[in-house]
PDB file of C-alpha atoms and ligand atoms in Angstrom:
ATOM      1  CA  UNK A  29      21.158 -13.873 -18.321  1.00 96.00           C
ATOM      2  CA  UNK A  30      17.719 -13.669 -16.979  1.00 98.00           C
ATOM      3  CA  UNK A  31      14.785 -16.345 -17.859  1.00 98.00           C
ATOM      4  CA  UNK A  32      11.150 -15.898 -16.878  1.00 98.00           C
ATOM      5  CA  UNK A  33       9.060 -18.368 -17.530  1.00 98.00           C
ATOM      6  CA  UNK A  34       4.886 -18.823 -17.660  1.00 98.00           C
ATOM      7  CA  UNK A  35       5.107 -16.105 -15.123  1.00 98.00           C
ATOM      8  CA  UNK A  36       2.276 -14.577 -13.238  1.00 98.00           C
ATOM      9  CA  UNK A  37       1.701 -12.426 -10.842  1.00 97.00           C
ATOM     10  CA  UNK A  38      -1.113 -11.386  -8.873  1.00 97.00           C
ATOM     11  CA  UNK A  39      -1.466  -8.649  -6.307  1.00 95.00           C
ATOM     12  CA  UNK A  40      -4.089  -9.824  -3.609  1.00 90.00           C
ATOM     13  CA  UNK A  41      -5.950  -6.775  -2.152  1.00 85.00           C
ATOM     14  CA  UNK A  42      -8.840  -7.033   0.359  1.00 83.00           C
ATOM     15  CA  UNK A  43     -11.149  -8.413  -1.894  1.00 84.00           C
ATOM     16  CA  UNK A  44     -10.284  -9.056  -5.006  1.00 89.00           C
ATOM     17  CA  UNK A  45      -6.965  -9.804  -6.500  1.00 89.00           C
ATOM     18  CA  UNK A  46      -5.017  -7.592  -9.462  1.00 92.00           C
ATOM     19  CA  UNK A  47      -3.387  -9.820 -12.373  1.00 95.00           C
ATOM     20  CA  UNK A  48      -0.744  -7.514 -12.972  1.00 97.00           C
ATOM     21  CA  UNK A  49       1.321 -10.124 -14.986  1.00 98.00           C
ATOM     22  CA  UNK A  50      -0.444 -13.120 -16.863  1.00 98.00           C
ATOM     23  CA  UNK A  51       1.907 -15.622 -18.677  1.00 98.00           C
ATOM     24  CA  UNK A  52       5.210 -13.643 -19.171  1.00 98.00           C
ATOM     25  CA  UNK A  53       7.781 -15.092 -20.797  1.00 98.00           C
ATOM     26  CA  UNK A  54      11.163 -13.595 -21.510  1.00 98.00           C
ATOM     27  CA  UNK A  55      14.687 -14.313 -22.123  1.00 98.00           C
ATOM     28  CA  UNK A  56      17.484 -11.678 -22.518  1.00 98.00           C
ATOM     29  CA  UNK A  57      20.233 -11.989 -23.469  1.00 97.00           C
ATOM     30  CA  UNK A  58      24.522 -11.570 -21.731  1.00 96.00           C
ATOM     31  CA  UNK A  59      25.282  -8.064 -22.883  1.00 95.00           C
ATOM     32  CA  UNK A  60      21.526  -6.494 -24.190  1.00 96.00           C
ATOM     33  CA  UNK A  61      20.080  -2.838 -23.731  1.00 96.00           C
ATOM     34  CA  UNK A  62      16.523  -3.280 -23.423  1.00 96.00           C
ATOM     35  CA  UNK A  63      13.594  -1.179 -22.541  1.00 96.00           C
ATOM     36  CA  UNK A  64      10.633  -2.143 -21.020  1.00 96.00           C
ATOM     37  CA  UNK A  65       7.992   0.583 -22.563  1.00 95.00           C
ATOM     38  CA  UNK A  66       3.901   0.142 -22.183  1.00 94.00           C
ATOM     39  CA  UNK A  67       1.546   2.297 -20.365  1.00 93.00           C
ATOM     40  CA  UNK A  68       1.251   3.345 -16.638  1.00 92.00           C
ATOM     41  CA  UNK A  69      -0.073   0.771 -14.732  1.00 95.00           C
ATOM     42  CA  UNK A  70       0.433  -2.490 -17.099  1.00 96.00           C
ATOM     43  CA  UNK A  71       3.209  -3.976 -14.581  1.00 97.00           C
ATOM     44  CA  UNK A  72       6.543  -3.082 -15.886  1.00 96.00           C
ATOM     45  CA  UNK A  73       7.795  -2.250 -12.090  1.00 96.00           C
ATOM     46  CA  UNK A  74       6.476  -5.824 -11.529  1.00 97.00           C
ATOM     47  CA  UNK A  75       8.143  -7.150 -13.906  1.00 97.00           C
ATOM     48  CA  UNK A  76      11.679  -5.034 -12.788  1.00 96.00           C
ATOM     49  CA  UNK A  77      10.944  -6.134  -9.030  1.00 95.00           C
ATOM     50  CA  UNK A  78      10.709 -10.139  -9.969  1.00 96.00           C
ATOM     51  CA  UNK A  79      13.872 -10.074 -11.958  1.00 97.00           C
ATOM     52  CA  UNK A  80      15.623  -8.627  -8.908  1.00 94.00           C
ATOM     53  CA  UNK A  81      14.171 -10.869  -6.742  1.00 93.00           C
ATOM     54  CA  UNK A  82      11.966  -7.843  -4.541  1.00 93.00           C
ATOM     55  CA  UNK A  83       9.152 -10.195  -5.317  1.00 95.00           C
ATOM     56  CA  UNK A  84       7.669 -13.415  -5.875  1.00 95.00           C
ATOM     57  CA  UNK A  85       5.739 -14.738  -8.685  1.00 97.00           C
ATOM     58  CA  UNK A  86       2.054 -16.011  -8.069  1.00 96.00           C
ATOM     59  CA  UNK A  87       3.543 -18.881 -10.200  1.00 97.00           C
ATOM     60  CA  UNK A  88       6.083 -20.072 -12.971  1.00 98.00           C
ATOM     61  CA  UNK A  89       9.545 -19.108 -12.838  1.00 97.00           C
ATOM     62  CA  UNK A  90      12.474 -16.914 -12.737  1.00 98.00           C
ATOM     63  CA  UNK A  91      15.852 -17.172 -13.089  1.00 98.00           C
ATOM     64  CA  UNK A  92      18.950 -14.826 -13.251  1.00 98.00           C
ATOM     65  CA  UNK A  93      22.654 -15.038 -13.989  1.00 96.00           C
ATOM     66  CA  UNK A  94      22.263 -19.108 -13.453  1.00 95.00           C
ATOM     67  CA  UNK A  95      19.884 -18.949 -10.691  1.00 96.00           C
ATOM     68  CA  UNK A  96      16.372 -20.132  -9.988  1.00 97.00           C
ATOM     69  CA  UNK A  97      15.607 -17.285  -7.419  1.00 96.00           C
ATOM     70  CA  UNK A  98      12.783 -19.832  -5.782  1.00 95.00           C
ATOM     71  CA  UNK A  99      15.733 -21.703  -4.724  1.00 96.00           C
ATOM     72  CA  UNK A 100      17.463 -18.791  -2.123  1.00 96.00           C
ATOM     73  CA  UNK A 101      16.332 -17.781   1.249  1.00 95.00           C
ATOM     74  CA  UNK A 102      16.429 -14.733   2.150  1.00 93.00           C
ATOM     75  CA  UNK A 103      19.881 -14.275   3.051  1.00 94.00           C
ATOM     76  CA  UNK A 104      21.386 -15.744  -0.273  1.00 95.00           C
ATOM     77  CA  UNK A 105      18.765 -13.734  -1.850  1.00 95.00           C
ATOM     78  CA  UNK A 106      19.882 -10.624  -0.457  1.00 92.00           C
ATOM     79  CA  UNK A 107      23.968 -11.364  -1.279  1.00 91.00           C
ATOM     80  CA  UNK A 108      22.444 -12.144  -4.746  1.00 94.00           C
ATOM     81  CA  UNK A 109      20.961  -8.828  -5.346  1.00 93.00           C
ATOM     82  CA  UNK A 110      23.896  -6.912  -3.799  1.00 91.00           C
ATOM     83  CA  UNK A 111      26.596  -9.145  -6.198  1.00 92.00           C
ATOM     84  CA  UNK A 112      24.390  -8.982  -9.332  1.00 96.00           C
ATOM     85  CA  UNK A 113      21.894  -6.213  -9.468  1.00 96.00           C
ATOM     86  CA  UNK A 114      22.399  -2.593  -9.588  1.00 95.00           C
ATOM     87  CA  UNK A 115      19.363   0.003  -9.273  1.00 93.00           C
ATOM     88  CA  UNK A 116      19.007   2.821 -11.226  1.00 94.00           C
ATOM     89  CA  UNK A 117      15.188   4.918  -9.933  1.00 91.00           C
ATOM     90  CA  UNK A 118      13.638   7.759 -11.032  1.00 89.00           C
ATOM     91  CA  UNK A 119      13.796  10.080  -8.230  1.00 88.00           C
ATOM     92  CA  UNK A 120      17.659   8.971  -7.855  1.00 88.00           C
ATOM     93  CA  UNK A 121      17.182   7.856  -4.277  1.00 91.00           C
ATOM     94  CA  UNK A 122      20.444   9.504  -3.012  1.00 95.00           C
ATOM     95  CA  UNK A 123      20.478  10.015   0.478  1.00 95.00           C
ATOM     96  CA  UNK A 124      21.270  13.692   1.286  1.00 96.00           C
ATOM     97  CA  UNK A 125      23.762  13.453   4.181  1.00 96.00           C
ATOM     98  CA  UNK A 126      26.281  11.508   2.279  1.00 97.00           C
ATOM     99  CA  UNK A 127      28.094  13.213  -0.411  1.00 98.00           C
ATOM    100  CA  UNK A 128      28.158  11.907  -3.871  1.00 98.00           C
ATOM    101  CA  UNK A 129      31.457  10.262  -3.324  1.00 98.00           C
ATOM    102  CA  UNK A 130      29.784   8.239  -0.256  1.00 97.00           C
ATOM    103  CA  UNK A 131      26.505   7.782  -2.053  1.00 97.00           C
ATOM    104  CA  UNK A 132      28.322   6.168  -5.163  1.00 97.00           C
ATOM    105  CA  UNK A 133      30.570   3.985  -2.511  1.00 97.00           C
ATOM    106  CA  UNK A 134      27.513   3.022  -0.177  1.00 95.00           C
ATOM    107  CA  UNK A 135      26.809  -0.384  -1.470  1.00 93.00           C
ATOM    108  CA  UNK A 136      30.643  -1.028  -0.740  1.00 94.00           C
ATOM    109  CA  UNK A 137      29.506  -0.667   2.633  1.00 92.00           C
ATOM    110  CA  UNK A 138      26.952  -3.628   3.006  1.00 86.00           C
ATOM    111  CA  UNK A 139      29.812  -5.845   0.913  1.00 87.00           C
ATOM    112  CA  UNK A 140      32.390  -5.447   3.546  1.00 90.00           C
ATOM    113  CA  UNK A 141      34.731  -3.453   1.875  1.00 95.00           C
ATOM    114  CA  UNK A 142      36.644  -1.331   3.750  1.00 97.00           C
ATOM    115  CA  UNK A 143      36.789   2.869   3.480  1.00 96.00           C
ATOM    116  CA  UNK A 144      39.690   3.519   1.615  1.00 97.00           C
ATOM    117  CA  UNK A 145      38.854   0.862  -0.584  1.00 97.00           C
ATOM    118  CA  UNK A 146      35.521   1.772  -0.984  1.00 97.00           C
ATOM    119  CA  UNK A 147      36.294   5.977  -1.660  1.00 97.00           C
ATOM    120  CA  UNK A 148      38.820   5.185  -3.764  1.00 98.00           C
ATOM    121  CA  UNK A 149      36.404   2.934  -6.216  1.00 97.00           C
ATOM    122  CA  UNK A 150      33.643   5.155  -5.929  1.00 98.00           C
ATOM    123  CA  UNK A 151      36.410   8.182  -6.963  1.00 98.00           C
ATOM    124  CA  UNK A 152      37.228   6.618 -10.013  1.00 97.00           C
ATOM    125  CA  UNK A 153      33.919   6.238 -11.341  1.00 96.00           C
ATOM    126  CA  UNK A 154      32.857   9.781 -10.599  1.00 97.00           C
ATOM    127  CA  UNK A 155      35.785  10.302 -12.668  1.00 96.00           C
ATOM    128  CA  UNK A 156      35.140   8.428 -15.037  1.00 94.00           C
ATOM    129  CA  UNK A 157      31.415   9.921 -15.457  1.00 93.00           C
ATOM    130  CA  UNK A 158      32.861  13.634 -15.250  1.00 94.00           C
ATOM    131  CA  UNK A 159      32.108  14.064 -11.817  1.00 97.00           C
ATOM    132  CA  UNK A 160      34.927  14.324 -10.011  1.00 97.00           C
ATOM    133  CA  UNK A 161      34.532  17.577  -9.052  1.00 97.00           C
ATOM    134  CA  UNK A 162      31.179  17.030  -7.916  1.00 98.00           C
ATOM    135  CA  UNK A 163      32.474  14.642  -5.574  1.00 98.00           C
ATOM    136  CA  UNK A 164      32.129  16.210  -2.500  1.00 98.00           C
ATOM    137  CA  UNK A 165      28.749  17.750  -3.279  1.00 98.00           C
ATOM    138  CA  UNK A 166      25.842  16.737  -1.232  1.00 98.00           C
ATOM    139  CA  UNK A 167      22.999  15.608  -3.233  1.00 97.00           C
ATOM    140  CA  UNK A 168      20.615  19.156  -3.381  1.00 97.00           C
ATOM    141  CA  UNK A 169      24.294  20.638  -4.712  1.00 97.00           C
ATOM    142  CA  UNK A 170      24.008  18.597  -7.840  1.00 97.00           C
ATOM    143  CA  UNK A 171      21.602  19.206 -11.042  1.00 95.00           C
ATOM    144  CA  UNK A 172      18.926  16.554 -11.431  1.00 94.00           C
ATOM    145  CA  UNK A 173      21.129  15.307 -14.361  1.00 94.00           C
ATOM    146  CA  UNK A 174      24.284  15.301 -12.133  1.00 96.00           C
ATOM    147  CA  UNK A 175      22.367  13.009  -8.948  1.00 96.00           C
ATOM    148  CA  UNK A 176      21.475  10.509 -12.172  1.00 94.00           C
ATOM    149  CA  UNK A 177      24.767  10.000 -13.228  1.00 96.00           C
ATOM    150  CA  UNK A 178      26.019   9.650  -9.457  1.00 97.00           C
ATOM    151  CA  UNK A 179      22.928   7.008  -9.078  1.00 97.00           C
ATOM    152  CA  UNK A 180      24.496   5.104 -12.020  1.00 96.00           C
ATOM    153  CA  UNK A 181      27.856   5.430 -10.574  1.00 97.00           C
ATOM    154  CA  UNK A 182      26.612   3.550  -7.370  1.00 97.00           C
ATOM    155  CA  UNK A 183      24.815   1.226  -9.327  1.00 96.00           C
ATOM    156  CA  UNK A 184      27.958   0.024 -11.002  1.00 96.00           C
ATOM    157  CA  UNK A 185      30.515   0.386  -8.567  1.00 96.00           C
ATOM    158  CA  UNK A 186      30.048  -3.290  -6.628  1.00 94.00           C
ATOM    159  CA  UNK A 187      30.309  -4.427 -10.690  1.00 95.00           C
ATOM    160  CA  UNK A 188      26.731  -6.266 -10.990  1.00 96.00           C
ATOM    161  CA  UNK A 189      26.044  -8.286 -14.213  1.00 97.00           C
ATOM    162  CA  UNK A 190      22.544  -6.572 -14.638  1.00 98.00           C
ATOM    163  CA  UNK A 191      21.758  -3.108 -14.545  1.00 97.00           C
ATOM    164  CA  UNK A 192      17.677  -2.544 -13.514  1.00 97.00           C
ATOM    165  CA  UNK A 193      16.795   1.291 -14.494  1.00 96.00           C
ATOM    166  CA  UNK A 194      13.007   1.995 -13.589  1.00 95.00           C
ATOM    167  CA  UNK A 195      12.148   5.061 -15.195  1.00 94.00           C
ATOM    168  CA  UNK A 196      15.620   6.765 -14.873  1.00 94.00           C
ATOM    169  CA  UNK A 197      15.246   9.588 -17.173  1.00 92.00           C
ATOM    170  CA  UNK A 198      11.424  10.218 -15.805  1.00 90.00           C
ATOM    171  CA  UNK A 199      12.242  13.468 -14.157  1.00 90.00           C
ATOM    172  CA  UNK A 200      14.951  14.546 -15.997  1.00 92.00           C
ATOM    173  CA  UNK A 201      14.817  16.942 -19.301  1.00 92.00           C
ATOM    174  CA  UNK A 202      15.302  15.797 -22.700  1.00 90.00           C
ATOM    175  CA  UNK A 203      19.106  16.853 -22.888  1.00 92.00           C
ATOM    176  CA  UNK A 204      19.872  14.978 -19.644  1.00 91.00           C
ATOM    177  CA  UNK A 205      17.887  11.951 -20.238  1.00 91.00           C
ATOM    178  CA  UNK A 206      20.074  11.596 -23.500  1.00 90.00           C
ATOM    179  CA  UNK A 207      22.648  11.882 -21.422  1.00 90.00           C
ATOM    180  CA  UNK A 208      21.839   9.063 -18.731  1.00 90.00           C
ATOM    181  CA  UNK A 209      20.409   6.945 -21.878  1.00 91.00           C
ATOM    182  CA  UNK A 210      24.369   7.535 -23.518  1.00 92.00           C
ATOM    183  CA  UNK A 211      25.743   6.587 -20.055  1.00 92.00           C
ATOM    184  CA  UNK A 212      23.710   3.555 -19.682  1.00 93.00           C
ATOM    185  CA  UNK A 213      24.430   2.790 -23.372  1.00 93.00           C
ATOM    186  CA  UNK A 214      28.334   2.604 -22.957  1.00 93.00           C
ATOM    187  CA  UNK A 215      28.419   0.766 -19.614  1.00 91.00           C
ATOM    188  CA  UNK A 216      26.773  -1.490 -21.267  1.00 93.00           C
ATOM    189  CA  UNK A 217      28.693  -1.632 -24.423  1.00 93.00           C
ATOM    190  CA  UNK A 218      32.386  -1.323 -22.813  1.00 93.00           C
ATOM    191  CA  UNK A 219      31.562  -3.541 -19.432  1.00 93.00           C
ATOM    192  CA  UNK A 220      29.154  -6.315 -20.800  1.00 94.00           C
ATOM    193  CA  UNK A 221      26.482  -5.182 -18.135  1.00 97.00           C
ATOM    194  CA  UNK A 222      22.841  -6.449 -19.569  1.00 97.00           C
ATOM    195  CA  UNK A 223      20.796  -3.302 -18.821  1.00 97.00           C
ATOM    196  CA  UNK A 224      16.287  -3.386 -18.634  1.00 97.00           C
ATOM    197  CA  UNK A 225      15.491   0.473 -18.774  1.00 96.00           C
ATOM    198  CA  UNK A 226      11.572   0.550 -17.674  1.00 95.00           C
ATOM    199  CA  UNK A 227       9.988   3.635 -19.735  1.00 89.00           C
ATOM    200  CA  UNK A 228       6.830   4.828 -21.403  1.00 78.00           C
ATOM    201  CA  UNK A 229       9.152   8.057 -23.215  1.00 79.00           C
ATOM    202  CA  UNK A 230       9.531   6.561 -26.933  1.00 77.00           C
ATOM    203  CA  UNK A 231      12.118   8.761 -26.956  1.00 78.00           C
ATOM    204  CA  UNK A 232      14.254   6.743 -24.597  1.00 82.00           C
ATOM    205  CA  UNK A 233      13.395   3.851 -26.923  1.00 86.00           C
ATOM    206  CA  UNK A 234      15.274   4.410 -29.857  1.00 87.00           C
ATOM    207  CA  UNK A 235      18.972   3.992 -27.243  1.00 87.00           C
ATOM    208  CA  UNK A 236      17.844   0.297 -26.657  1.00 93.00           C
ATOM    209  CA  UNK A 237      18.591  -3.126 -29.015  1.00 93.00           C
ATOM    210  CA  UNK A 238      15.227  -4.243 -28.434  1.00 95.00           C
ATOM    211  CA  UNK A 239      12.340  -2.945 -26.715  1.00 95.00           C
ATOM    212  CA  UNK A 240       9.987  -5.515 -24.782  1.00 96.00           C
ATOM    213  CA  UNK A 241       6.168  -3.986 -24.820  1.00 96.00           C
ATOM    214  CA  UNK A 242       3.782  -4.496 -21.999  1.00 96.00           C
ATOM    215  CA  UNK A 243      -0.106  -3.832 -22.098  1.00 97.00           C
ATOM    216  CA  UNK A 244      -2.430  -4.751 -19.093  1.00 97.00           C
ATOM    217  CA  UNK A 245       0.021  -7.275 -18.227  1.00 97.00           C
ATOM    218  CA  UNK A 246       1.122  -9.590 -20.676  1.00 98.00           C
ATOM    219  CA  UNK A 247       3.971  -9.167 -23.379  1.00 97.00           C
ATOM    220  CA  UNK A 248       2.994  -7.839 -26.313  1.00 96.00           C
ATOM    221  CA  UNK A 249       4.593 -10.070 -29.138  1.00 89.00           C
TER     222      UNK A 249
HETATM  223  P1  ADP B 206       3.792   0.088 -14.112  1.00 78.20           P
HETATM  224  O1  ADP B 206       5.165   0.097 -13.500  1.00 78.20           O
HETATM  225  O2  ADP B 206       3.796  -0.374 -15.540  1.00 78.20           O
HETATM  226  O3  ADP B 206       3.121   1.422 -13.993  1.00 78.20           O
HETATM  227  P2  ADP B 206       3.105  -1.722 -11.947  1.00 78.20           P
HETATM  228  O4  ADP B 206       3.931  -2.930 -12.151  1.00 78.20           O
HETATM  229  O5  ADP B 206       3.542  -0.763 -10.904  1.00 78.20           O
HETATM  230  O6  ADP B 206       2.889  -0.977 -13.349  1.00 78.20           O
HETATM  231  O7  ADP B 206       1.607  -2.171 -11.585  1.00 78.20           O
HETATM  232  C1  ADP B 206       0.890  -3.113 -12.342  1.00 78.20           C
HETATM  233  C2  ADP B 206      -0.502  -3.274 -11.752  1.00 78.20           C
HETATM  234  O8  ADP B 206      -0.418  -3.840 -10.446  1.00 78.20           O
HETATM  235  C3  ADP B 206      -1.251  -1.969 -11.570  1.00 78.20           C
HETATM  236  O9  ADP B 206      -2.613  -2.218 -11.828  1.00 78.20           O
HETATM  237  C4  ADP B 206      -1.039  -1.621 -10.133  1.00 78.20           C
HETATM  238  O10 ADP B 206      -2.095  -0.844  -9.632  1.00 78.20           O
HETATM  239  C5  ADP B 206      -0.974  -2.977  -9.471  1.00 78.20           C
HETATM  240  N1  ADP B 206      -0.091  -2.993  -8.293  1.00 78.20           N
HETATM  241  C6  ADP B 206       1.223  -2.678  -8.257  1.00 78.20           C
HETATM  242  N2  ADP B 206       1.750  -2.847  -7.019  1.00 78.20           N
HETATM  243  C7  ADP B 206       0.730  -3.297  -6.249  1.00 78.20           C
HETATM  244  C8  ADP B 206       0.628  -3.681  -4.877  1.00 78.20           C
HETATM  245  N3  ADP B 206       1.680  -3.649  -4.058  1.00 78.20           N
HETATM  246  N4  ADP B 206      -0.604  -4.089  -4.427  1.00 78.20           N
HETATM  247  C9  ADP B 206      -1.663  -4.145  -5.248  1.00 78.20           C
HETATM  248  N5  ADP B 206      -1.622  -3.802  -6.547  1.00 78.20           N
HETATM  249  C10 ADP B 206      -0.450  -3.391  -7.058  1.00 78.20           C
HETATM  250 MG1   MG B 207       6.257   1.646 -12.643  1.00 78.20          MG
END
């Protein structure tokens, strides 16, 4: 599902330049639950941002669900993202004049699909995440546990193949990250979704098939 190969990445500031990948390469797998764990700093939101296409490698190569992203302009890279990739970040990133019913149905929107269609989708997965009484809750109405699993519900509800979480349970508690890790866990289990769950709590760890280490930049084997 997603290839990187010989991968590097550096940042260029003024002066110098920051390697914040050096030779990464990675293949995961249709259908895995990985997390990406190592310490602040040693590029595992780089790493998150090439796979969904947010940024360009220095050099080597990505791919994703069958595609060399090199290959798309920015146009086909944008339809890309919105068909394949769903977002999961740690401060939930739920704008707070919709409700949680229009948050989860918001990238509905930018596909074309119309209201109904779109409130009736979104309805259905705050359903099915317990939340359907929550629907009509703005998000400062909502526990910080509640906005995550409305994040994931808007993640999932244009049905992307990959699932990028960046620190999802970062500013939750330990009972509610369990819960968003559980969550995450079964969408992927029941829908096939290949989920990367960026880190650095090793408590988070122990929900994932295989965890992928990074230190100052490169994998750690
Ligand atoms: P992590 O998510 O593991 O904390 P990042 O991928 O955000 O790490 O950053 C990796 C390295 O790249 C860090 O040294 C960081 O300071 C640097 N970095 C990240 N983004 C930029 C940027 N836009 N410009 C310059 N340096 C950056
Ligand atoms: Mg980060």
């Amino acid at each position: 599902m997603i290839r990187l190969e010989h991968v590097n990445v550096t940042y260029r500031l003024k002066r110098e330049g920051v390697e914040a990948l050096r030779d990464v390469n990675l293949t995961v797998n249709e259908g895995a639950f990985h997390a990406i764990t190592g310490p602040s700093g040693s590029g595992k939101t780089t790493l998150i941002q090439l796979i969904a296409g947010l940024l360009t490698p220095t050099s080597g190569r990505v791919e994703v669900a069958g595609h060399a992203l090199h290959e798309f302009d920015d146009t086909e890279m944008s339809r890309f993202r919105n068909q394949t990739i769903g977002f999961i970040f740690q401060f939930f990133n739920l704008p707070g004049y919709y409700t949680a019913l229009e948050n989860v149905a918001l990238p509905l929107v930018f596909a074309g699909v119309e209201e109904q269609e779109r409130h009736r989708r979104a309805a259905v997965l705050l359903e099915e995440f317990g939340l359907a009484d929550r629907a009509r809750h703005k998000p400062d109405q909502l526990s910080g546990g509640e906005e995550q699993r409305v994040a994931i519900a808007r993640a999932l509800v244009s049905e992307p193949k990959i699932i990028l979480a960046d620190e999802p349970t970062g500013n939750l508690d330990l009972e509610n990250g369990a819960r968003v890790m559980d969550l995450l866990k079964e969408v992927s289990r029941s829908r096939g979704v290949t989920v990367l769950v960026v880190t650095h709590d090793e408590k988070v760890t122990k929900f994932a098939d295989a965890v992928i280490r990074i230190e100052k930049g490169e994998l750690v084997p």
